[in-house]
Coordinates of C-alpha atoms in Angstrom, one line a residue:
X267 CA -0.6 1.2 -41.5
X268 CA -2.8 4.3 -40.1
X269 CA -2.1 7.2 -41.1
X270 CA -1.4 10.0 -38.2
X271 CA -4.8 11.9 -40.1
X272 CA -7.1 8.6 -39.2
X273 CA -5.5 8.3 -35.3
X274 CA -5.6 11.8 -34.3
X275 CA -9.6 12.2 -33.9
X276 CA -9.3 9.3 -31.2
X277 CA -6.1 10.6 -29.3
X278 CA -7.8 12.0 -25.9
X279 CA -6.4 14.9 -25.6
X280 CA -6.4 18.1 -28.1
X281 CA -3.5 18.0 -29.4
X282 CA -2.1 21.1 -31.9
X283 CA 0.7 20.0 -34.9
X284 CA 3.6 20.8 -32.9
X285 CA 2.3 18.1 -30.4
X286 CA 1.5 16.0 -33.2
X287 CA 5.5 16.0 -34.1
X288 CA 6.2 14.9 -30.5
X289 CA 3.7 11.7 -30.5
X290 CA 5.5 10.7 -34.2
X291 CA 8.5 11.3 -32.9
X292 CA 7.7 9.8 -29.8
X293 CA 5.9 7.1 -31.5
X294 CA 9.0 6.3 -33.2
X295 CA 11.5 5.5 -30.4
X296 CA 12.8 9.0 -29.7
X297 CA 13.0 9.6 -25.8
X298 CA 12.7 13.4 -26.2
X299 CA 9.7 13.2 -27.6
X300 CA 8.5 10.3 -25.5
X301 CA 9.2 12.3 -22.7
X302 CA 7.2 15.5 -23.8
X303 CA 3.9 13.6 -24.6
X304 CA 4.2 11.6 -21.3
X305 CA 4.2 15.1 -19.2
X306 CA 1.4 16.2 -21.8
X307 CA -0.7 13.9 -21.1
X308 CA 0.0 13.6 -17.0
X309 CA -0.8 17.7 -17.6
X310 CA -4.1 16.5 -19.2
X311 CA -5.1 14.0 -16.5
X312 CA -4.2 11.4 -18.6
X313 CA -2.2 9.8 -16.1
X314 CA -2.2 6.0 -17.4
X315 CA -1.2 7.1 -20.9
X316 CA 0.8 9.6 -19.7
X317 CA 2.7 6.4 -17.4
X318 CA 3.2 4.5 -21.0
X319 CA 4.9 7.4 -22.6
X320 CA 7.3 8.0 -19.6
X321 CA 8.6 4.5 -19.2
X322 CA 9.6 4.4 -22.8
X323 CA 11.5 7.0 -22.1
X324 CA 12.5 6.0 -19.0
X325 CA 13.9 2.6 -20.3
X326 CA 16.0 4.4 -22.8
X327 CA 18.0 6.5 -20.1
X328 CA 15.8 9.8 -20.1
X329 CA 16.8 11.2 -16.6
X330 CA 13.8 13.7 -16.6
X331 CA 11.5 10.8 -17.9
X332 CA 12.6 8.5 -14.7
X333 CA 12.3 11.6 -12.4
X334 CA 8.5 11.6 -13.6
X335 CA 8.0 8.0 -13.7
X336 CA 9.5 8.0 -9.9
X337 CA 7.0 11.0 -8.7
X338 CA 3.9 8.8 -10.6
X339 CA 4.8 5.5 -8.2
X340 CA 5.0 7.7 -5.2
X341 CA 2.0 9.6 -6.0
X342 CA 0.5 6.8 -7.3
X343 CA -0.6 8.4 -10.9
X344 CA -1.6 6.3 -13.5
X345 CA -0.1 3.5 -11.1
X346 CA -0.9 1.7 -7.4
X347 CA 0.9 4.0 -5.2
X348 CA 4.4 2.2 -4.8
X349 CA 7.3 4.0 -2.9
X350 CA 10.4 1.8 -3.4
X351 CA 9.6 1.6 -7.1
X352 CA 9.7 5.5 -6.9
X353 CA 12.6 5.7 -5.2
X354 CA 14.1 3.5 -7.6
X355 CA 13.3 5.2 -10.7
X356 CA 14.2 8.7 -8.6
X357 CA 17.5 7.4 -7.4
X358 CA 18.3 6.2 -11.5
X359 CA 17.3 10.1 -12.7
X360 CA 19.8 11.3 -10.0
X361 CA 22.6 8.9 -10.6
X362 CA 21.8 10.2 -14.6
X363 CA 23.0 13.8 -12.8
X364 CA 19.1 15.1 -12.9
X365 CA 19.2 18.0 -10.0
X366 CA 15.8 17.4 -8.8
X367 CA 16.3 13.8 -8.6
X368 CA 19.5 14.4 -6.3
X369 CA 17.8 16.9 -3.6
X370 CA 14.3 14.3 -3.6
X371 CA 16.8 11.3 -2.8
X372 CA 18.7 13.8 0.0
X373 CA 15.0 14.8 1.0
X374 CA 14.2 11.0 1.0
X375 CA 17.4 9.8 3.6
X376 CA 17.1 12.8 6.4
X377 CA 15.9 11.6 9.2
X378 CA 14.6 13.5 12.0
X379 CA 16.1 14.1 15.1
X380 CA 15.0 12.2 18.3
X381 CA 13.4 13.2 21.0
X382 CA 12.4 16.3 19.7
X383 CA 15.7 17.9 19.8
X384 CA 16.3 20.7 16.6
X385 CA 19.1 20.3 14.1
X386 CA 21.9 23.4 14.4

């Protein structure tokens, strides 16, 4: 087993020791954690590592982890640009109660009026 001493040099990003915490914690199962290091690393431009880190968080129930992982298939970060796989993960962060999630999923459904004519 590697030490976190020996893996750090080759991790891609800088990361400080509070960091550090979040990718052992992450590292070992916990969804908080896996969550952090997953926006980290989208933050860093890391966006196919950061991918990894969000669907194991994601997979666990993480509400703001599926609301990321949702926004990366739409936006195609880190994965081929994929809408309904979005929407999927975006509709399971806003039946999890995540507030964002809810208003994108409204957002997602209005449609516009016809023929031009304004909504009152």
């Amino acid at each position: 087993m590697l030490s976190l001493g020996e893996v750090a040099p080759f991790i891609c990003v800088p990361l400080d020791q509070v960091d550090l915490g979040f990718l052992v914690r992450a590292d070992a199962g916990n969804a908080d954690a896996q969550n952090d290091i997953g926006q980290l690393f989208s933050n860093a431009g890391k966006p196919t590592v950061a991918l990894y880190w969000l669907e194991q968080a994601a997979h666990q129930g993480h509400a703001d982890a599926m609301q990321w992982l949702g926004r990366c298939y739409i936006g195609g970060e880190g994965v081929p640009k994929n809408r309904n796989i979005g929407l999927m993960w975006i509709a399971k962060a806003a039946a999890h109660g995540h507030i964002i999630a809810q208003a994108q999923m409204q957002d997602s459904f209005r449609i516009p009026p016809a023929n031009g004519l304004k909504r009152i």
